[in-house]
PDB file of C-alpha atoms and ligand atoms in Angstrom:
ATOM      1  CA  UNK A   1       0.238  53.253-127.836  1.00 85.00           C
ATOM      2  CA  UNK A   2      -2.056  54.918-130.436  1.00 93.00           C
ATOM      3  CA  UNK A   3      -5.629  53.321-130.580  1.00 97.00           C
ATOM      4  CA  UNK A   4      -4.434  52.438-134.162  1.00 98.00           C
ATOM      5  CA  UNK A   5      -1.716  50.328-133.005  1.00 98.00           C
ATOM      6  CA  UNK A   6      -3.572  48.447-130.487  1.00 98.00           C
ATOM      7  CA  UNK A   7      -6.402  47.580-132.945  1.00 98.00           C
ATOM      8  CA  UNK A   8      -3.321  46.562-135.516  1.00 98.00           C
ATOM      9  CA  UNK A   9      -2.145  44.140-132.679  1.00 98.00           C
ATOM     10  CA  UNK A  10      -6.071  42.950-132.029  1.00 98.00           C
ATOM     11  CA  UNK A  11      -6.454  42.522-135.918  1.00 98.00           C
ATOM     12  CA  UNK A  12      -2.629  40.441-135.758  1.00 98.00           C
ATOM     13  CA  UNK A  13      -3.914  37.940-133.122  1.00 98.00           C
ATOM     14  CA  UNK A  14      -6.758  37.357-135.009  1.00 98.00           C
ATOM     15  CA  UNK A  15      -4.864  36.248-137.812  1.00 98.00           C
ATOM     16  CA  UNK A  16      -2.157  34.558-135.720  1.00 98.00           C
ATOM     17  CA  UNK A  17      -5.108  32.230-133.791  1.00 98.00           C
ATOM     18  CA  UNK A  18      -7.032  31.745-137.229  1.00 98.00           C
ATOM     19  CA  UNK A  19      -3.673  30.696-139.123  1.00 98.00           C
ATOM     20  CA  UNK A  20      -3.164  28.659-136.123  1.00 98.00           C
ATOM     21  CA  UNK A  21      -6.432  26.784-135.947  1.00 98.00           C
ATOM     22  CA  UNK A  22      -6.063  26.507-139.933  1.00 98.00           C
ATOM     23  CA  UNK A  23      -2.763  24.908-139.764  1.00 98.00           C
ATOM     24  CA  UNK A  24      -1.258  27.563-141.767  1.00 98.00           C
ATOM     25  CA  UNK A  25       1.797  29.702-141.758  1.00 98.00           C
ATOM     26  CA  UNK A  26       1.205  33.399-140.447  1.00 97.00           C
ATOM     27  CA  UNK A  27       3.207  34.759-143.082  1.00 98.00           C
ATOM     28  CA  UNK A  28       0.801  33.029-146.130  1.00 98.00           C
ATOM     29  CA  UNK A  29      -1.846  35.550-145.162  1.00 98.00           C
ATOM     30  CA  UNK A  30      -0.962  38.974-146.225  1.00 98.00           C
ATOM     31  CA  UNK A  31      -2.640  42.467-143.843  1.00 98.00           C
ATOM     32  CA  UNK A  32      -4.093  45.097-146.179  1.00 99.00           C
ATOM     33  CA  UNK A  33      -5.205  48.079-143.852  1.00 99.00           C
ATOM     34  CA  UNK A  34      -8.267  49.911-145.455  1.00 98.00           C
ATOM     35  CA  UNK A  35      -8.289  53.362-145.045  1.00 98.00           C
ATOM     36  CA  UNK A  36     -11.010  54.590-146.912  1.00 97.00           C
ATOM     37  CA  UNK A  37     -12.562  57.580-145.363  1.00 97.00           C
ATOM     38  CA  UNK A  38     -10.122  57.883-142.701  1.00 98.00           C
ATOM     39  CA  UNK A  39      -7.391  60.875-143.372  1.00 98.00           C
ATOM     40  CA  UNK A  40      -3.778  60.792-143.981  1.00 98.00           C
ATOM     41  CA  UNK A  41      -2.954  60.968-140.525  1.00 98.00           C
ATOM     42  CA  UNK A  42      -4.682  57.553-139.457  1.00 98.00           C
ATOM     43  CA  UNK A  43      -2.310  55.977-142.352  1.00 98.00           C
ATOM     44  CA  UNK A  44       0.759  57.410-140.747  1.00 98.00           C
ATOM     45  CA  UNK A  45      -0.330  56.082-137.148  1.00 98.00           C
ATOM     46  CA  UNK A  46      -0.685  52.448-138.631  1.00 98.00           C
ATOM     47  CA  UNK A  47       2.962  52.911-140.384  1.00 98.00           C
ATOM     48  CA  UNK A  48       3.960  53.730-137.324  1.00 98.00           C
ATOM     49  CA  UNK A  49       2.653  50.685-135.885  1.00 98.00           C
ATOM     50  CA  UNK A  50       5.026  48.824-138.524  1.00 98.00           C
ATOM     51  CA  UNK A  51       1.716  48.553-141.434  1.00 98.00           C
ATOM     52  CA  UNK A  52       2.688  48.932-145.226  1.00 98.00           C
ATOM     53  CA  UNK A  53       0.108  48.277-147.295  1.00 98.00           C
ATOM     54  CA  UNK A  54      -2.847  50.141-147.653  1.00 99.00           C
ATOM     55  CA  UNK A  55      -6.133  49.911-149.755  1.00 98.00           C
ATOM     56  CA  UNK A  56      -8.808  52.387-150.896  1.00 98.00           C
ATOM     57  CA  UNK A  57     -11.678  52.257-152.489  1.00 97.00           C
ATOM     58  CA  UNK A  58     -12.272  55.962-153.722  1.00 97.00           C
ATOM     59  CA  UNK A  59      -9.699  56.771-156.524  1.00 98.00           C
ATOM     60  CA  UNK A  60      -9.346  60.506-156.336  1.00 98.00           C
ATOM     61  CA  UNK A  61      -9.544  60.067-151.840  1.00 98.00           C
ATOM     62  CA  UNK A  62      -6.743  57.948-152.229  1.00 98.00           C
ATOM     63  CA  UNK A  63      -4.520  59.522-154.883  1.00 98.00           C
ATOM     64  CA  UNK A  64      -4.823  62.329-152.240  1.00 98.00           C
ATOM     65  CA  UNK A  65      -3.593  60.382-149.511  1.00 98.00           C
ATOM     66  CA  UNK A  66      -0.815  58.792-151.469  1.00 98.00           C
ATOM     67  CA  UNK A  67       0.572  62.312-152.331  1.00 98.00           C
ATOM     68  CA  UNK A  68       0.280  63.369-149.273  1.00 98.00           C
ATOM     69  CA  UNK A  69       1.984  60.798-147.592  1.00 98.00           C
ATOM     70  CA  UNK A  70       5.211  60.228-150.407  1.00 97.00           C
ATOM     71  CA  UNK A  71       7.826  60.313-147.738  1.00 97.00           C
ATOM     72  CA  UNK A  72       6.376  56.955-146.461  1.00 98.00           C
ATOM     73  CA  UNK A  73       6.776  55.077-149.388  1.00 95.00           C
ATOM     74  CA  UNK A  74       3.662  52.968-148.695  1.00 98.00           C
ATOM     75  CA  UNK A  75       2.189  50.191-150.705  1.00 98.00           C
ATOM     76  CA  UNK A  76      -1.037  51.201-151.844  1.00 99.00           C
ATOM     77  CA  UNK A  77      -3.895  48.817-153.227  1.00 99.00           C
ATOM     78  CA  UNK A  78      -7.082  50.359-154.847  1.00 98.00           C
ATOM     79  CA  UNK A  79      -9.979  47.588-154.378  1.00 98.00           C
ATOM     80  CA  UNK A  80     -13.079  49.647-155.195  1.00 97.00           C
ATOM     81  CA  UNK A  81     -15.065  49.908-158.556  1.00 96.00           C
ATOM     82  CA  UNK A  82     -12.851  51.491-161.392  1.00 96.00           C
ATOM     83  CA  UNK A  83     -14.941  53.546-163.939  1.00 95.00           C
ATOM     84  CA  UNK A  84     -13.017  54.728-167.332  1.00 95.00           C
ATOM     85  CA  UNK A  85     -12.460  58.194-166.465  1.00 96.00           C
ATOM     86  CA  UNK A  86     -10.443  57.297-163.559  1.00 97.00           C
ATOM     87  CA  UNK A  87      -7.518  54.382-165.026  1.00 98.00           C
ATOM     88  CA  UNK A  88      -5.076  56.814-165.824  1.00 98.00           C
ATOM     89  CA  UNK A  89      -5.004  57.929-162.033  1.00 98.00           C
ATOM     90  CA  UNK A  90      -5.248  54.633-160.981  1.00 98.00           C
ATOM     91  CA  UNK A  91      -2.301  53.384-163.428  1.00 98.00           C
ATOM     92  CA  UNK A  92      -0.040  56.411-162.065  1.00 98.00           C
ATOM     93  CA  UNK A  93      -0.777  56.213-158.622  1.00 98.00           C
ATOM     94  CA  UNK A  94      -1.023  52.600-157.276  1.00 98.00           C
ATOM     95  CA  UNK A  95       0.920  49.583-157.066  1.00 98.00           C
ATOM     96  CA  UNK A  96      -2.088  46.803-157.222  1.00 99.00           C
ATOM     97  CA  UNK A  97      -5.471  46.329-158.151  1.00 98.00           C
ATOM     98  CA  UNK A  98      -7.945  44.666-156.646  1.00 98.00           C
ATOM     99  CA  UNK A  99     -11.790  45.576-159.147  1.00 98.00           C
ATOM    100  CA  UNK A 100     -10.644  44.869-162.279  1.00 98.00           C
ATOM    101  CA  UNK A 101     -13.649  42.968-163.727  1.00 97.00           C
ATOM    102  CA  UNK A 102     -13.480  43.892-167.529  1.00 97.00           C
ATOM    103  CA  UNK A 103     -11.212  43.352-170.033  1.00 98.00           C
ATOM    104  CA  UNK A 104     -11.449  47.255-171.222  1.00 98.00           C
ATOM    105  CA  UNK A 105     -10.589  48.187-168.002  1.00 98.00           C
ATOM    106  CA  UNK A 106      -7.681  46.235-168.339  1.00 98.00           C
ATOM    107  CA  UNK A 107      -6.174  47.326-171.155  1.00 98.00           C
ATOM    108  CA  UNK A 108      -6.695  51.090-170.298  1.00 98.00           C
ATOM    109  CA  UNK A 109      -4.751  50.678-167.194  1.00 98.00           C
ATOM    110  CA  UNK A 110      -2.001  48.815-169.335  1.00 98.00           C
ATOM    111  CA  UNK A 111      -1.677  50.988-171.904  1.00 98.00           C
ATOM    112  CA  UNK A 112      -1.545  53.849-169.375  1.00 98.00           C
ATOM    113  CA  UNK A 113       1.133  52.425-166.463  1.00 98.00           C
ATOM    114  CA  UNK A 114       4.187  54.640-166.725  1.00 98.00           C
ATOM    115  CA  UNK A 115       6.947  52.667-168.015  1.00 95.00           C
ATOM    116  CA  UNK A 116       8.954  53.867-165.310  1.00 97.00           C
ATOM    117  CA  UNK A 117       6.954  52.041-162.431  1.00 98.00           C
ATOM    118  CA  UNK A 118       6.654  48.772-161.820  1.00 98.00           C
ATOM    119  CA  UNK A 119       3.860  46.784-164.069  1.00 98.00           C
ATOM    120  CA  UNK A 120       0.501  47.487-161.936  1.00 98.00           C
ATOM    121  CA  UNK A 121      -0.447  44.058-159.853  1.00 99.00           C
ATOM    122  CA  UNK A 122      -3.744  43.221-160.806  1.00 98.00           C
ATOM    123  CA  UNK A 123      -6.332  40.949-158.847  1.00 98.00           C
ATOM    124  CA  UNK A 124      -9.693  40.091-160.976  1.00 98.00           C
ATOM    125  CA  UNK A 125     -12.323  40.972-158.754  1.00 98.00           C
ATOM    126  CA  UNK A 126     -15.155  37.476-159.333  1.00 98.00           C
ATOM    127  CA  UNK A 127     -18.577  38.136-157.953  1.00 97.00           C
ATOM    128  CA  UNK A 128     -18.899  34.466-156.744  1.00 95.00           C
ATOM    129  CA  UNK A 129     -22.027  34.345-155.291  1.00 92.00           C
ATOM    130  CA  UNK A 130     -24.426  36.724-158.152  1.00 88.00           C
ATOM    131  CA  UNK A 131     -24.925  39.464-155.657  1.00 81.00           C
ATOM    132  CA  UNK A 132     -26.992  41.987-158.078  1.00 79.00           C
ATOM    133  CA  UNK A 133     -25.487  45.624-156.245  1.00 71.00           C
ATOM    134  CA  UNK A 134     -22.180  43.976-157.304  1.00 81.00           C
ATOM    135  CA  UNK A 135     -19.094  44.569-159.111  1.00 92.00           C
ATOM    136  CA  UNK A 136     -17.210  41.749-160.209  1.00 96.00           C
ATOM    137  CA  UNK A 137     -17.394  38.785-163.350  1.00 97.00           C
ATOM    138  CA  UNK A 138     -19.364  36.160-163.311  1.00 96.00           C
ATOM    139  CA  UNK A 139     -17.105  32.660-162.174  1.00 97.00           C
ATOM    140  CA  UNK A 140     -17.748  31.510-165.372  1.00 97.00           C
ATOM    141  CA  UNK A 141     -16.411  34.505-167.182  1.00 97.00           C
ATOM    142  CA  UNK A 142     -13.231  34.523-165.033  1.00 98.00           C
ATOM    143  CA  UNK A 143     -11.207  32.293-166.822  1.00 98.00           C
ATOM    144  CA  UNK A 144     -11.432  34.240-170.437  1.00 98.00           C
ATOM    145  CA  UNK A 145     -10.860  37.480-168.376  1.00 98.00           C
ATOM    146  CA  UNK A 146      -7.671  36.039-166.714  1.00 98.00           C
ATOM    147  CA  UNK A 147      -6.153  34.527-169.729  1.00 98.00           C
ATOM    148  CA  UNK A 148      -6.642  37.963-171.560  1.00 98.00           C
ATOM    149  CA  UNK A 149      -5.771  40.070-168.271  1.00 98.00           C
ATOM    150  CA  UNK A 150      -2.067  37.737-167.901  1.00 98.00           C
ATOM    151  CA  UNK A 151      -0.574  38.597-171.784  1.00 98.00           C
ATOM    152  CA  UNK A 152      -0.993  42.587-171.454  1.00 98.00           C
ATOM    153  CA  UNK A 153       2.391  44.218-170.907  1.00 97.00           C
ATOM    154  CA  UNK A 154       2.432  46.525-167.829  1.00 98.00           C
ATOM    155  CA  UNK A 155       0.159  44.526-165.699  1.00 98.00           C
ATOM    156  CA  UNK A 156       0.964  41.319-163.330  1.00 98.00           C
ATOM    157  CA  UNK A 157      -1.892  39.245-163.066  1.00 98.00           C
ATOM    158  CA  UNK A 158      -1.640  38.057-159.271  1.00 98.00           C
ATOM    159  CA  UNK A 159      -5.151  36.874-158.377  1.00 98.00           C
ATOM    160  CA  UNK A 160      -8.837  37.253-157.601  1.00 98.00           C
ATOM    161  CA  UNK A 161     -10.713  39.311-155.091  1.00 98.00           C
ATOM    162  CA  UNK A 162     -13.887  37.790-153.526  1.00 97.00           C
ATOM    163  CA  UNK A 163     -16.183  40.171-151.366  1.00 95.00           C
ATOM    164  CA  UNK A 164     -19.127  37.723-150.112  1.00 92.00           C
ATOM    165  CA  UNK A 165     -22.558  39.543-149.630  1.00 89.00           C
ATOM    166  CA  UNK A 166     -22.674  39.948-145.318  1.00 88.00           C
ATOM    167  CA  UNK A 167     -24.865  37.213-144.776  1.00 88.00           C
ATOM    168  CA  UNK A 168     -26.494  36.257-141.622  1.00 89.00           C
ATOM    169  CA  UNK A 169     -25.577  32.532-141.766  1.00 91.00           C
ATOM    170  CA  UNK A 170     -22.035  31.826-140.951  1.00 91.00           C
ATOM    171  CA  UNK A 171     -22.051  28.539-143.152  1.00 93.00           C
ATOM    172  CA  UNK A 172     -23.448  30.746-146.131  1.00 93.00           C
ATOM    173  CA  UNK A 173     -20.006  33.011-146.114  1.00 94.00           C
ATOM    174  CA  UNK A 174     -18.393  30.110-145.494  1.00 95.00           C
ATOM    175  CA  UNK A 175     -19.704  28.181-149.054  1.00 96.00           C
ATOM    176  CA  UNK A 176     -18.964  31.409-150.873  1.00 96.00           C
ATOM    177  CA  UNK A 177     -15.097  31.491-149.430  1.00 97.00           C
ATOM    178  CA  UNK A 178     -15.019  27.788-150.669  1.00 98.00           C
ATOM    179  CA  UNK A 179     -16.385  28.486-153.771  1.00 98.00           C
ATOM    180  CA  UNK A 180     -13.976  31.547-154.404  1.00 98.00           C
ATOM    181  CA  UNK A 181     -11.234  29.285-153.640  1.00 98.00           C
ATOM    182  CA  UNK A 182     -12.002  26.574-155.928  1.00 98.00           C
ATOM    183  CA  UNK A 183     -11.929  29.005-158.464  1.00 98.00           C
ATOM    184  CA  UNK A 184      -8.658  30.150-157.839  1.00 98.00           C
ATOM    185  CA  UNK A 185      -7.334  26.780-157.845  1.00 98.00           C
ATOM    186  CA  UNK A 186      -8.973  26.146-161.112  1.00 98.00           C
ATOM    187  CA  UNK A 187      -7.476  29.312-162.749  1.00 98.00           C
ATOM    188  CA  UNK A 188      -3.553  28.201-161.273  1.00 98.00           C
ATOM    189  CA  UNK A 189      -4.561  24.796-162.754  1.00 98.00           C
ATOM    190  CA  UNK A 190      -5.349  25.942-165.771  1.00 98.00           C
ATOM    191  CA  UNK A 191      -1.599  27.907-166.445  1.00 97.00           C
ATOM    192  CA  UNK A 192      -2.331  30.570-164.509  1.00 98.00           C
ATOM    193  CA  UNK A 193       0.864  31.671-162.055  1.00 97.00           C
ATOM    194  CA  UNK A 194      -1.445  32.860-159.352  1.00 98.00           C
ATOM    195  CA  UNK A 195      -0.526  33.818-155.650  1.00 98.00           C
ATOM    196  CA  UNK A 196      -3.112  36.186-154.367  1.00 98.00           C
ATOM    197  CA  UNK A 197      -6.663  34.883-153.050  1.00 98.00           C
ATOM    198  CA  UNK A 198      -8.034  38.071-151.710  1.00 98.00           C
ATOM    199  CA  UNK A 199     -11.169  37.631-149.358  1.00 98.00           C
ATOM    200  CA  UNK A 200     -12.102  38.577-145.863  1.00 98.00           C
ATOM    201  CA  UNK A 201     -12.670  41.516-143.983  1.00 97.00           C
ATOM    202  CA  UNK A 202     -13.370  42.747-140.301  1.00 97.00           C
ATOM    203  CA  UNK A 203     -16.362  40.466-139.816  1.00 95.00           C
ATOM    204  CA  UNK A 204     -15.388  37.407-141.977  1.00 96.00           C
ATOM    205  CA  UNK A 205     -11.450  37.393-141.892  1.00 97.00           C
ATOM    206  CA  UNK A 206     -11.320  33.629-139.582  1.00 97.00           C
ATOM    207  CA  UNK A 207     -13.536  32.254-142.213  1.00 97.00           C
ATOM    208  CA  UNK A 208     -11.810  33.392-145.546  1.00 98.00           C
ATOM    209  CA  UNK A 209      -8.274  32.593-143.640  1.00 98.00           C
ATOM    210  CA  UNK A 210      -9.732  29.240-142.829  1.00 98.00           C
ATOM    211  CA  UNK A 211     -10.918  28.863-146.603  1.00 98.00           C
ATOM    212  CA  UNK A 212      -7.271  29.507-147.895  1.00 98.00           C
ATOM    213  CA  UNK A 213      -7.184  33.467-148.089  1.00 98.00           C
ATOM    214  CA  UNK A 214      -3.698  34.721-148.895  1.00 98.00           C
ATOM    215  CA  UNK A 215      -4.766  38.591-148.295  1.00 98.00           C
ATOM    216  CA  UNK A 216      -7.251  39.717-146.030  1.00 98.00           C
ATOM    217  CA  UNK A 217      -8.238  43.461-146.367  1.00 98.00           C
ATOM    218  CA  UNK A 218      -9.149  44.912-143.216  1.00 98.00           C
ATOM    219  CA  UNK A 219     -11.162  48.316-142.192  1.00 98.00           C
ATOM    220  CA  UNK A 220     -12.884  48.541-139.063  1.00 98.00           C
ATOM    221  CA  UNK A 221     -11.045  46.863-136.661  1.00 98.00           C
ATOM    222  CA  UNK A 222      -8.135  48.796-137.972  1.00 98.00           C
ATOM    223  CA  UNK A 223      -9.710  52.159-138.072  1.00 98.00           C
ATOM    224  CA  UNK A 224     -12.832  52.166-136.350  1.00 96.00           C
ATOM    225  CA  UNK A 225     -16.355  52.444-137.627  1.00 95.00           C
ATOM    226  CA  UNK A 226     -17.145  54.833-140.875  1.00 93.00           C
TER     227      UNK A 226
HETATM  228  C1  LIG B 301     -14.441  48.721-147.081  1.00 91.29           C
HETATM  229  C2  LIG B 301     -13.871  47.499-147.694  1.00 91.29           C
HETATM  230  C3  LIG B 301     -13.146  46.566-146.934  1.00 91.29           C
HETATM  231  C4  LIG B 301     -12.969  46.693-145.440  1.00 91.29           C
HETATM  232  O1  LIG B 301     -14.157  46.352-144.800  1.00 91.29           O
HETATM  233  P1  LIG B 301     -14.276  46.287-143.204  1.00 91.29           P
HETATM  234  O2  LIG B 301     -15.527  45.544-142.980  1.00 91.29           O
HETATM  235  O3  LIG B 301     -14.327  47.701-142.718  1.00 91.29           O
HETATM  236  O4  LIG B 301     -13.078  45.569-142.702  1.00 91.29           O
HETATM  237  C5  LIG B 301     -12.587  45.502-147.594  1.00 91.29           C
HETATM  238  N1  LIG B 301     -12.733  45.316-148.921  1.00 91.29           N
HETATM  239  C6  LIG B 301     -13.423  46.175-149.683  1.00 91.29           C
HETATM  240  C7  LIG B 301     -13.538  45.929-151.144  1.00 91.29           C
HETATM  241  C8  LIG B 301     -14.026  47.281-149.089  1.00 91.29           C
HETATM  242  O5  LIG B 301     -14.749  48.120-149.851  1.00 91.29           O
END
């Protein structure tokens, strides 16, 4: 077995004993492999290993990857910061969105989604706890960006990405990944048909799992160290 495919089965258990302990169902929390930095050939040893969805955080790295690797047909999730210049890759090449954290952002990559694919699946990426390096709204801004992100045509609003700053102090992450998911309840109870809560990685994927985490995206223990 490929080192890939024995961290894949490391990263599953994980998951498995966290759903467990959380008294949720294993198949509520979705795997996104992250394969930024690592080549095409990584991507097609985790497909091997039975892994379909993929996420990258450099546009034109993983437009590459995504041509290059066709045959597969791979779901492929773009979670890292989205400047103008690069929508109209974005909106031809992947199937969801993670960073979207302005409206104009928004509304670029709807008007520019070929009509032929599916509409792009967007999460609004929420900076919940003010980190200043960050991308991401404000939680108080999230609602207005929602409401305006769910009515535009080739888009699917499905939910909010939450990336907590790496803190020290376990019970810090762990406010943050209850804060994010307050949020998200707030935005489904406000009209909002919501199904995505993406948060947790390699280090804090128990916690955000624990904190109700429907998608965990997941780099290091996958791939190894960048
Ligand atoms: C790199 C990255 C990840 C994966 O992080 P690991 O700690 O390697 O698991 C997840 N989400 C985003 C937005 C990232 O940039």
């Amino acid at each position: 077995m490929s080192v890939i495919a024995e961290n894949l089965q490391r990263v599953q258990a994980r998951l498995q004993v966290a759903c467990q302990e959380a008294g949720r169902d294993l198949a509520s929390v979705r795997l996104l492999a992250v394969s930024k930095t690592f080549d095409a050939d990584a991507v097609r040893q985790a497909h091997a290993a039975g892994q379909m969805a993929f996420g990258e955080n450099y546009i034109q790295e993983g437009v590459d990857k995504i041509q290059a690797l066709q045959d597969l047909h791979l779901e492929w999730h773009c979670i890292g910061p989205i400047q103008s210049n690069k929508t109209r890759l974005v909106a031809a090449h992947f199937d969801w969105v993670h960073s979207v954290d302005r409206l104009k952002t928004a509304e670029r990559l709807s008007t520019q989604r070929p009509t032929t694919l599916a509409p792009l699946q967007v999460c609004i990426q929420v900076n919940m706890d003010g980190g200043e390096n960050k991308s991401g709204v404000l939680p108080d801004q999230a609602l207005a960006l929602a409401q305006a992100v769910a009515v535009l045509p080739n888009l699917q609003l499905r939910g909010i990405m939450s990336i907590p700053e790496p803190y020290d102090d376990a019970a810090r992450t762990r406010a943050v990944h209850a804060q994010a998911h307050a949020l998200w309840l707030h935005l489904k109870s406000q009209g909002l048909s919501l199904d995505t809560l993406s948060m947790g990685m390699t280090a804090d994927l128990e916690a955000a799992v624990h904190a109700g985490s429907t998608l965990v995206r997941v780099g290091t223990a996958i791939f190894g160290r960048r």
